[in-house]
C-alpha cells in the first residue's frame, strides 16, 4: 500500500513541467529579494550597516553569538538572506541548463545573467562595509538589487501561461516609462538615504538640493503610473491580469506617497515607516515591470514557452 502511494506521488511529481518548477523558484527568489531590500533598509535606518565590521564573516565567524544584538542581527541576517538568494540563483542556472531541451532557449542565458547580477550585488555589499558605507557604493548596492529584482520579475512573467486579448494598445509603453521613472526615483531616494540628506537639510540646511530633487522627482513616476491605471481601467477588453496589476500599481503609488509624506514630516524618526517606504517602492517597480512584460507579449510575438 505504501509503495503504491509512493509511486503515485512520484508519478504526480513527474508530471510537473520543469518550466513550472523554475517559474516557482524565480518568484520565490523575487520575494526573498524584496525581503532582502527591506532588511537592508532596516539595517541602514538602525545604523547597523557596520555592525559587522568585517566581510564576508561577522566578527570572524559565521554566527556571531557573543556579539549578537539587534544591530548585529540585522546586518548578519541581511547577509544570510543574500547568501540564500545566491544559492538559489546557482540552482536556477543549474536547472535551466539541465532541462534546457524542454525550456525556452533564452532561459539558461537569462538565468546566467541573473546570477551575474547577484554576484555583482554581493561584491557591492562587501564594498559597503570595507569602504565604510560610502554613499555612491550604497546607492549602487540598492540599484543593483532593484535591477536583479526586476530581472527576476521579467523571467517569471515570461514563463507565465498567458494569452492576451489584443486590447493592450500603447499601455506597455506607458508601463515601461513608469517602471524606468520609478527605478530612477528609487536611485535618487537611495542617494538621499545614503547621504542622510534629510537629516542634514533639517539640521544645517545642507544637501537640501538632493532632498528637494527627490521630492520633485515624485511627480513624473506618479503621473505615469496614474495614467497607466486610468487608461487600463478605461480599456474594457483588457486582460483581467493586466487590469489587476494596474489596480495594484495605482494603490501602491498612492500608498508610497502617503508613506513618503509621513516619513518626511516625522523626520525619519519612525523606522518602520522608512522601511515600508522603500519596500513599497520596490513592490511598485515589480508590478510595473510585470505589467510591461505581459503587455509586450501581446504587442510582439511572445517568447516560446512550450505550453
Coordinates of C-alpha atoms in Angstrom, one line a residue, residues 36-140:
X36 CA 16.4 41.4 1.4
X37 CA 15.9 45.1 0.3
X38 CA 13.6 45.7 3.3
X39 CA 16.1 44.3 5.7
X40 CA 18.8 46.4 4.1
X41 CA 16.7 49.5 4.6
X42 CA 16.1 48.5 8.2
X43 CA 19.9 48.0 8.6
X44 CA 20.5 51.5 7.4
X45 CA 17.9 53.3 9.4
X46 CA 19.0 51.4 12.6
X47 CA 22.7 52.5 11.9
X48 CA 23.6 48.8 11.7
X49 CA 25.5 49.0 8.3
X50 CA 28.8 48.5 10.1
X51 CA 27.5 46.3 12.9
X52 CA 29.6 43.5 11.4
X53 CA 33.0 45.2 11.0
X54 CA 34.4 42.5 8.6
X55 CA 33.2 40.8 5.5
X56 CA 32.1 38.2 4.5
X57 CA 32.2 36.9 8.0
X58 CA 30.9 38.7 11.0
X59 CA 33.4 39.2 13.8
X60 CA 35.3 36.4 12.1
X61 CA 32.6 33.8 12.5
X62 CA 29.6 32.6 10.6
X63 CA 27.3 33.2 13.5
X64 CA 28.5 35.9 16.0
X65 CA 26.6 34.6 19.0
X66 CA 28.8 36.5 21.6
X67 CA 28.3 39.9 19.9
X68 CA 24.7 39.4 18.9
X69 CA 22.3 42.3 19.4
X70 CA 19.6 43.9 17.3
X71 CA 22.0 45.8 15.1
X72 CA 24.4 42.8 14.6
X73 CA 21.4 40.6 13.9
X74 CA 20.1 42.9 11.2
X75 CA 23.4 43.1 9.4
X76 CA 24.0 39.3 9.8
X77 CA 20.5 38.3 8.7
X78 CA 20.9 40.6 5.7
X79 CA 24.0 38.8 4.6
X80 CA 22.3 35.4 5.3
X81 CA 19.3 36.3 3.1
X82 CA 21.7 37.4 0.4
X83 CA 23.7 34.2 0.6
X84 CA 20.5 32.1 0.3
X85 CA 19.4 34.1 -2.8
X86 CA 22.9 33.5 -4.2
X87 CA 22.5 29.7 -3.7
X88 CA 19.0 29.9 -5.3
X89 CA 20.5 31.7 -8.3
X90 CA 23.1 29.0 -8.7
X91 CA 20.2 26.4 -8.6
X92 CA 18.3 28.4 -11.2
X93 CA 21.3 28.3 -13.5
X94 CA 21.8 24.6 -12.9
X95 CA 18.1 23.7 -13.5
X96 CA 17.9 25.9 -16.6
X97 CA 20.8 24.2 -18.3
X98 CA 19.9 20.7 -17.1
X99 CA 16.4 21.0 -18.6
X100 CA 17.4 23.3 -21.5
X101 CA 15.9 20.9 -24.1
X102 CA 12.4 21.4 -22.5
X103 CA 12.7 25.1 -21.9
X104 CA 12.7 28.3 -23.9
X105 CA 16.2 28.8 -25.4
X106 CA 16.6 32.2 -23.8
X107 CA 16.0 30.9 -20.2
X108 CA 19.5 29.5 -19.4
X109 CA 21.2 32.7 -20.6
X110 CA 18.7 34.8 -18.6
X111 CA 19.4 32.7 -15.5
X112 CA 23.1 33.2 -16.0
X113 CA 22.6 36.9 -16.3
X114 CA 20.6 36.9 -13.1
X115 CA 23.5 35.0 -11.4
X116 CA 26.0 37.6 -12.6
X117 CA 23.9 40.4 -11.2
X118 CA 23.7 38.7 -7.7
X119 CA 27.4 38.2 -7.8
X120 CA 27.9 41.9 -8.6
X121 CA 25.5 42.7 -5.9
X122 CA 27.5 40.7 -3.4
X123 CA 30.7 42.5 -4.4
X124 CA 29.0 45.8 -3.8
X125 CA 27.7 44.5 -0.4
X126 CA 31.2 43.8 0.6
X127 CA 32.4 47.2 -0.5
X128 CA 29.8 48.9 1.5
X129 CA 31.5 47.5 4.6
X130 CA 35.1 47.8 3.6
X131 CA 34.6 51.3 2.2
X132 CA 32.7 52.3 5.4
X133 CA 29.3 52.9 3.8
X134 CA 30.5 55.2 1.1
X135 CA 27.4 56.9 -0.3
X136 CA 27.9 56.1 -4.0
X137 CA 28.5 52.4 -3.3
X138 CA 25.5 52.2 -1.0
X139 CA 23.4 53.8 -3.8
X140 CA 24.8 51.4 -6.4

